[in-house]
Short mmCIF file of C-alpha atoms in Angstrom, two decimals:
data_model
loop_
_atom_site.label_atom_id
_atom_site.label_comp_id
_atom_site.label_asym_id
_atom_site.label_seq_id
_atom_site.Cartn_x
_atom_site.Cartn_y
_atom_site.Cartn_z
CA UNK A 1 12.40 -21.09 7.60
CA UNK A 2 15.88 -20.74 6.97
CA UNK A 3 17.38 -17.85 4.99
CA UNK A 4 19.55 -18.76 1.97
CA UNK A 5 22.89 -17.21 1.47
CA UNK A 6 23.30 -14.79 -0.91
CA UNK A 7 26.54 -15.95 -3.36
CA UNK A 8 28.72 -12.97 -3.95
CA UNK A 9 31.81 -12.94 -5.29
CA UNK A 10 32.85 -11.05 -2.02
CA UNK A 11 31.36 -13.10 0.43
CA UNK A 12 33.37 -14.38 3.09
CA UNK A 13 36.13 -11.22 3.00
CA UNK A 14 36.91 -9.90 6.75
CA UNK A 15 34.55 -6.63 6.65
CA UNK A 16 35.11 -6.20 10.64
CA UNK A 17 38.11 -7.39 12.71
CA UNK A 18 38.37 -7.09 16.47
CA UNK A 19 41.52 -8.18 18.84
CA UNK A 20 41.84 -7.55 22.34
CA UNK A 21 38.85 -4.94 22.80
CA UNK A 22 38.50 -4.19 26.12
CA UNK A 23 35.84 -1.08 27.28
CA UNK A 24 35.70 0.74 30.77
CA UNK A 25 33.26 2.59 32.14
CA UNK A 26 35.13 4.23 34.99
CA UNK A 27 36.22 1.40 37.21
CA UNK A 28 34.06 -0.98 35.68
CA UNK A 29 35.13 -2.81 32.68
CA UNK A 30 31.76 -3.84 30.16
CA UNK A 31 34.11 -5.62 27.60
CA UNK A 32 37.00 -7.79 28.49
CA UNK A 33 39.73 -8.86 25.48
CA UNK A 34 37.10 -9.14 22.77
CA UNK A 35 37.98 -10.77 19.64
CA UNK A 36 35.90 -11.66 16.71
CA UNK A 37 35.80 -11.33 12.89
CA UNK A 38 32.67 -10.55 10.83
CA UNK A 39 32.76 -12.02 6.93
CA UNK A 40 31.15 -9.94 4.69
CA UNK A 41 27.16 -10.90 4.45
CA UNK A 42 27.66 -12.52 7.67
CA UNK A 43 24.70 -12.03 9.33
CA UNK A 44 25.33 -12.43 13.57
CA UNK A 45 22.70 -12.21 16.48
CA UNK A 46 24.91 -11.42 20.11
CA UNK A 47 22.10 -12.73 22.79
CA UNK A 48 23.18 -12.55 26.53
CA UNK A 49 21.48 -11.59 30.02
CA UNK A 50 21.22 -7.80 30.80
CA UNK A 51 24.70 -5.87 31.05
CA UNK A 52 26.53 -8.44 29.56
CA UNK A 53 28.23 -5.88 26.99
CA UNK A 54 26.22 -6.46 24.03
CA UNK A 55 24.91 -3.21 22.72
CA UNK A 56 28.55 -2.02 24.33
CA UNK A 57 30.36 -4.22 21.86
CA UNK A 58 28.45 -2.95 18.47
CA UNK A 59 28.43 0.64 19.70
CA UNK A 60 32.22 -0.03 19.59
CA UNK A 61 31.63 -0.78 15.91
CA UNK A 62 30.93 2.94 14.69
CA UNK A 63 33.05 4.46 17.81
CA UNK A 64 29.56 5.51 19.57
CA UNK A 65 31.29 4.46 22.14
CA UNK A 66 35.33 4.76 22.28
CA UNK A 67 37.50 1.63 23.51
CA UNK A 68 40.75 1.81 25.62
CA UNK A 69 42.26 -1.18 24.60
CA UNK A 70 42.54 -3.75 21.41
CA UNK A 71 41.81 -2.80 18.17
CA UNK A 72 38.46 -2.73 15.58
CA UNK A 73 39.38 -2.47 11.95
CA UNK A 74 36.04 -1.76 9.61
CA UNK A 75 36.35 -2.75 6.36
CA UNK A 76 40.23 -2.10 6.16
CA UNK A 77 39.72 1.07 8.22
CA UNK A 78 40.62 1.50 12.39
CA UNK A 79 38.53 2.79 14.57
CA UNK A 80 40.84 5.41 16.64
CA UNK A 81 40.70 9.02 17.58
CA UNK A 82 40.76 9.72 14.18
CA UNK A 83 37.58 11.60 12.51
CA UNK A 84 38.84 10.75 9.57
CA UNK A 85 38.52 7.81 10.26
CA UNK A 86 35.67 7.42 12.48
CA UNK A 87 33.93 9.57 9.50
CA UNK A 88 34.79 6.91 6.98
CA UNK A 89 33.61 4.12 8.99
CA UNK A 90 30.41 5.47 10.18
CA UNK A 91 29.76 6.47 6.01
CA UNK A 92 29.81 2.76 6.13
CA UNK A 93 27.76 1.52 8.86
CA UNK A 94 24.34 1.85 9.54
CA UNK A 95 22.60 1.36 12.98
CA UNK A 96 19.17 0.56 14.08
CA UNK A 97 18.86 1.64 18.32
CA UNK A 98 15.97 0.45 20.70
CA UNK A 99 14.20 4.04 20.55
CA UNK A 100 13.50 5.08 16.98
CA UNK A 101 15.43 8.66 17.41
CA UNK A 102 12.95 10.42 14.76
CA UNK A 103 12.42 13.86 14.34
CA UNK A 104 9.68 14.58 15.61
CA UNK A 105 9.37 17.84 13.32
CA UNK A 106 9.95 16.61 10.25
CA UNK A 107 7.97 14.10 8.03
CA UNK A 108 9.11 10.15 7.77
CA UNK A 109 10.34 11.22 4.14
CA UNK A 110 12.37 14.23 5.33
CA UNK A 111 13.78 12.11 8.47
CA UNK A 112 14.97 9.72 5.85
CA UNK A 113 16.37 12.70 3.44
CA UNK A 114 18.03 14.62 6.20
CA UNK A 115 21.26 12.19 6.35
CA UNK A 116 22.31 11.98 2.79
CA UNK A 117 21.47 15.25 2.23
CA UNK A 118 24.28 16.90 4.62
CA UNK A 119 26.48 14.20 5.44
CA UNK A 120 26.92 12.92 1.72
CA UNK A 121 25.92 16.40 0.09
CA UNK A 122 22.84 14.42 -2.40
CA UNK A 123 20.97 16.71 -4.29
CA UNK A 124 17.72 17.00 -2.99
CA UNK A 125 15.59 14.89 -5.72
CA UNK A 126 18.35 12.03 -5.96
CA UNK A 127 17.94 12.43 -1.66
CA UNK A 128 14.17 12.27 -1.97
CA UNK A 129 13.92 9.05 -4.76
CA UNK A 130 16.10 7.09 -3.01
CA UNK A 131 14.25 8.02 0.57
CA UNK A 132 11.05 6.39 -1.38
CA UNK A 133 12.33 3.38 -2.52
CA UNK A 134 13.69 2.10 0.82
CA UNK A 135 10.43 3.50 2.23
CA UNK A 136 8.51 1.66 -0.05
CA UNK A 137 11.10 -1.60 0.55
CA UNK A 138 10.19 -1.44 4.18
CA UNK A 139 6.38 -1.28 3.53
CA UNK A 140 5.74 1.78 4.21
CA UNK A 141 5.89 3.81 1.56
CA UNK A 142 1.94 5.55 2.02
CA UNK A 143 3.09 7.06 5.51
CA UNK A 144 5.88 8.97 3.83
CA UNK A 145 4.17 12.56 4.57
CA UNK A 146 3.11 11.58 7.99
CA UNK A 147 5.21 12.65 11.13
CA UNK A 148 6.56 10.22 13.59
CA UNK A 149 4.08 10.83 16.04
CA UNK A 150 1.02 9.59 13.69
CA UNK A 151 2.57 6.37 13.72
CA UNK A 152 2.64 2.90 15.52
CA UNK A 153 5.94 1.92 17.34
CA UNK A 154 6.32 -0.72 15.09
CA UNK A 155 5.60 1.84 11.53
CA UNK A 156 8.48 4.35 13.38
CA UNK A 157 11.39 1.66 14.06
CA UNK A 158 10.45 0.64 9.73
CA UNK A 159 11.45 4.26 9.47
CA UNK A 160 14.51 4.26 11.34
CA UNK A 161 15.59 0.99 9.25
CA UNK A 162 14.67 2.95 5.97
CA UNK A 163 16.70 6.32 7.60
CA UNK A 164 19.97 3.88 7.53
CA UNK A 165 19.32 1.80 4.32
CA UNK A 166 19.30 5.69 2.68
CA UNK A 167 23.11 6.38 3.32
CA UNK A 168 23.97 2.87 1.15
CA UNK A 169 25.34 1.27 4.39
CA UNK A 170 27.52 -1.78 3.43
CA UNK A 171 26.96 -2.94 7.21
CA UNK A 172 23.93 -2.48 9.80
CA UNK A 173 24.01 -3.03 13.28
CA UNK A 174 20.68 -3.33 15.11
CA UNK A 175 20.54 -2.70 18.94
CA UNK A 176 17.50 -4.25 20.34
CA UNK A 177 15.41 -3.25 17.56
CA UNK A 178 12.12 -4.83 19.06
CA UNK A 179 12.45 -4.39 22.73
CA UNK A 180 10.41 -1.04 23.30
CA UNK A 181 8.01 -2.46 20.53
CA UNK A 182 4.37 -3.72 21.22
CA UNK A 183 4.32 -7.22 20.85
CA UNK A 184 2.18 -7.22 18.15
CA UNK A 185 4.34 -5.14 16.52
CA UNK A 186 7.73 -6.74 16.74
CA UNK A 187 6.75 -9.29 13.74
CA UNK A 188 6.55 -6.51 11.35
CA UNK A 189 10.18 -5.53 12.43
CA UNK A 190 11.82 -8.76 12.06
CA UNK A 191 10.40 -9.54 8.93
CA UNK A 192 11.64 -6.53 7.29
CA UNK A 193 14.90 -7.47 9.11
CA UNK A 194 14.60 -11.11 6.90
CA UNK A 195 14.25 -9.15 3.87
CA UNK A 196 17.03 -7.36 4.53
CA UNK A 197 19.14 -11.05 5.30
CA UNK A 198 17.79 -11.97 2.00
CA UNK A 199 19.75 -9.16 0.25
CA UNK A 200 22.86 -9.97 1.68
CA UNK A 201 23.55 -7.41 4.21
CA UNK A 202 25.78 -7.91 6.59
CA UNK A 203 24.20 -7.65 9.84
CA UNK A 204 24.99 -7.37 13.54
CA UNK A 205 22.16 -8.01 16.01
CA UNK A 206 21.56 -7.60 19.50
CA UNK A 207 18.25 -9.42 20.64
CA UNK A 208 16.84 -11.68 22.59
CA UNK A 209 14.42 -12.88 19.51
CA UNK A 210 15.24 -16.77 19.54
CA UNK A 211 13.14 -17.40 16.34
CA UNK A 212 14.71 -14.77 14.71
CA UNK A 213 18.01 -16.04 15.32
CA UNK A 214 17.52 -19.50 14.32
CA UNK A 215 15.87 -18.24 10.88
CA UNK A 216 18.65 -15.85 9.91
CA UNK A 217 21.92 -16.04 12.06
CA UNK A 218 24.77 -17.84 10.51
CA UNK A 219 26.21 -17.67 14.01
CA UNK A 220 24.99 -17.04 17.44
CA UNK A 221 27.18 -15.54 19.68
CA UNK A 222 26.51 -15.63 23.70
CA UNK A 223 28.06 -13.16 25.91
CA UNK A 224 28.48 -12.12 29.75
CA UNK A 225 30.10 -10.38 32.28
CA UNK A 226 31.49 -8.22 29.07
CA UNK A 227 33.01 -11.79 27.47
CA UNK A 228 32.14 -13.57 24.72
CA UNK A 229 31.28 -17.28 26.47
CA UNK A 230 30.01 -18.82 23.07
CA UNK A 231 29.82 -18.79 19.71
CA UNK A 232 28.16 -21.40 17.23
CA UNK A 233 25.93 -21.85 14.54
CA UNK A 234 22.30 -21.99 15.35
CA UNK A 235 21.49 -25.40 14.90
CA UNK A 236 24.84 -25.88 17.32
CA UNK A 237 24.17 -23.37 19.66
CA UNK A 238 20.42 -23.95 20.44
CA UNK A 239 20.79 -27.84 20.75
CA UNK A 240 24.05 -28.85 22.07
CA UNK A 241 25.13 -25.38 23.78
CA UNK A 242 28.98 -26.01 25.21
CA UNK A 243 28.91 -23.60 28.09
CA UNK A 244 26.76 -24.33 31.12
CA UNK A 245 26.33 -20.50 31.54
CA UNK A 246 24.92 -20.69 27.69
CA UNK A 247 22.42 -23.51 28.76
CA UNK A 248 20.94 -21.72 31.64
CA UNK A 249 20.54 -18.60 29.68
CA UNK A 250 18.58 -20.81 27.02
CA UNK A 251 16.57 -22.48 29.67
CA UNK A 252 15.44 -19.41 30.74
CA UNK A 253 14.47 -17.60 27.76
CA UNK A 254 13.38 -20.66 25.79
CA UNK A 255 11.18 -21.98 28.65
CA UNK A 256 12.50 -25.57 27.59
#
């Protein structure tokens, strides 16, 4: 089932604006003259065949991963070898990755303390109450004195979402949130990924999760060879796809 948009009386500002990003790695170039732009409570999935650029392109977004050509503005801020900058735009952003990145040593509460604590100097308590509530919004508020280790897959990457809903992120990227998951686990992921849609986050997805996509994406974007080959709505992009490299990427993962 489709999720509704959230009105806001901000919705549909720019929050992220890309021209000409281009991204080498040595001699080979993963993104070639990128440009998009993300409204606020946009929510986007990027889908595309393996090294296509995709988790490239959103680790571009918080400057995980520096580019040598265009421009990304966040939220009226550019990325650029500025930390200033890159401080003030990563204070905005938070980001979900494939492996959960847990301490292993510390408990799922302090894991999702340890942030706010010493990059946005919170007092301990204020740290701690607002740890709980986005443990508890994830469903999995009983585990929070548990280490990561006494957990499922699916329980840890709830964490790691929790972890990044803690430093009030007005944007969160997710790379591949469900691809080292179980796959009895990966529901539990996404559907705390809906909630999230619900709320009116704006959201930047890489994954192959069709369903997913067609439930929550207001736009689908396809891309390969470090391109972006297509962009639509769902309903567009899953039934009359424009690109023949788009329809035999579909084929294949859709099984249609």
């Amino acid at each position: 089932m489709a999720v509704p948009p959230v009105p806001s009386a901000e919705a549909g500002d720019t929050v992220i604006r890309i021209r000409g990003l281009s991204k080498w790695f040595g001699k080979f170039q993963a993104l070639r003259d990128i440009t998009l732009d993300v409204r606020r409570g946009e929510r986007i999935v990027i889908c595309g065949p393996s090294g296509s650029g995709k988790s490239t392109l959103i680790r571009c977004l918080n400057r995980l991963e520096a580019h040598q050509a265009g421009t990304v503005v966040v939220d009226g801020v550019e990325l650029n070898d500025s930390l200033k900058n890159i401080g003030a735009v990563r204070k905005d952003i938070g980001m979900v990755f494939q492996h959960f990145n847990l301490f292993p040593h510390l408990t799922v509460l302090e894991n999702c303390m340890l942030a706010p604590i010493w990059a946005r100097k919170c007092p301990r308590a204020e740290a701690e109450a607002t740890a709980r509530r986005f443990l508890e919004r994830v469903r999995i508020g009983d585990q929070a004195s548990k280490y990561p280790g006494q957990l499922s897959g699916g329980q840890q990457q709830r964490v790691a979402i929790a972890r990044a809903l803690c430093m009030a992120p007005n944007i969160m990227l997710f790379d591949e949130p469900t691809s080292a998951l179980d796959p009895e686990m990966v529901k539990e992921v996404l559907d705390t990924m809906v909630e999230l849609a619900k709320d009116g986050m704006t959201m930047l997805c890489v994954t192959h999760e069709m369903g997913f996509a067609r439930a929550v994406a207001d736009r689908v974007i396809f891309m390969d060879r470090g391109e972006i080959v297509e962009e639509a709505p769902p309903d567009e992009f899953f039934s009359r796809p424009k690109s023949e490299r788009t329809r035999r990427f579909l084929d294949q993962i859709l099984d249609r």
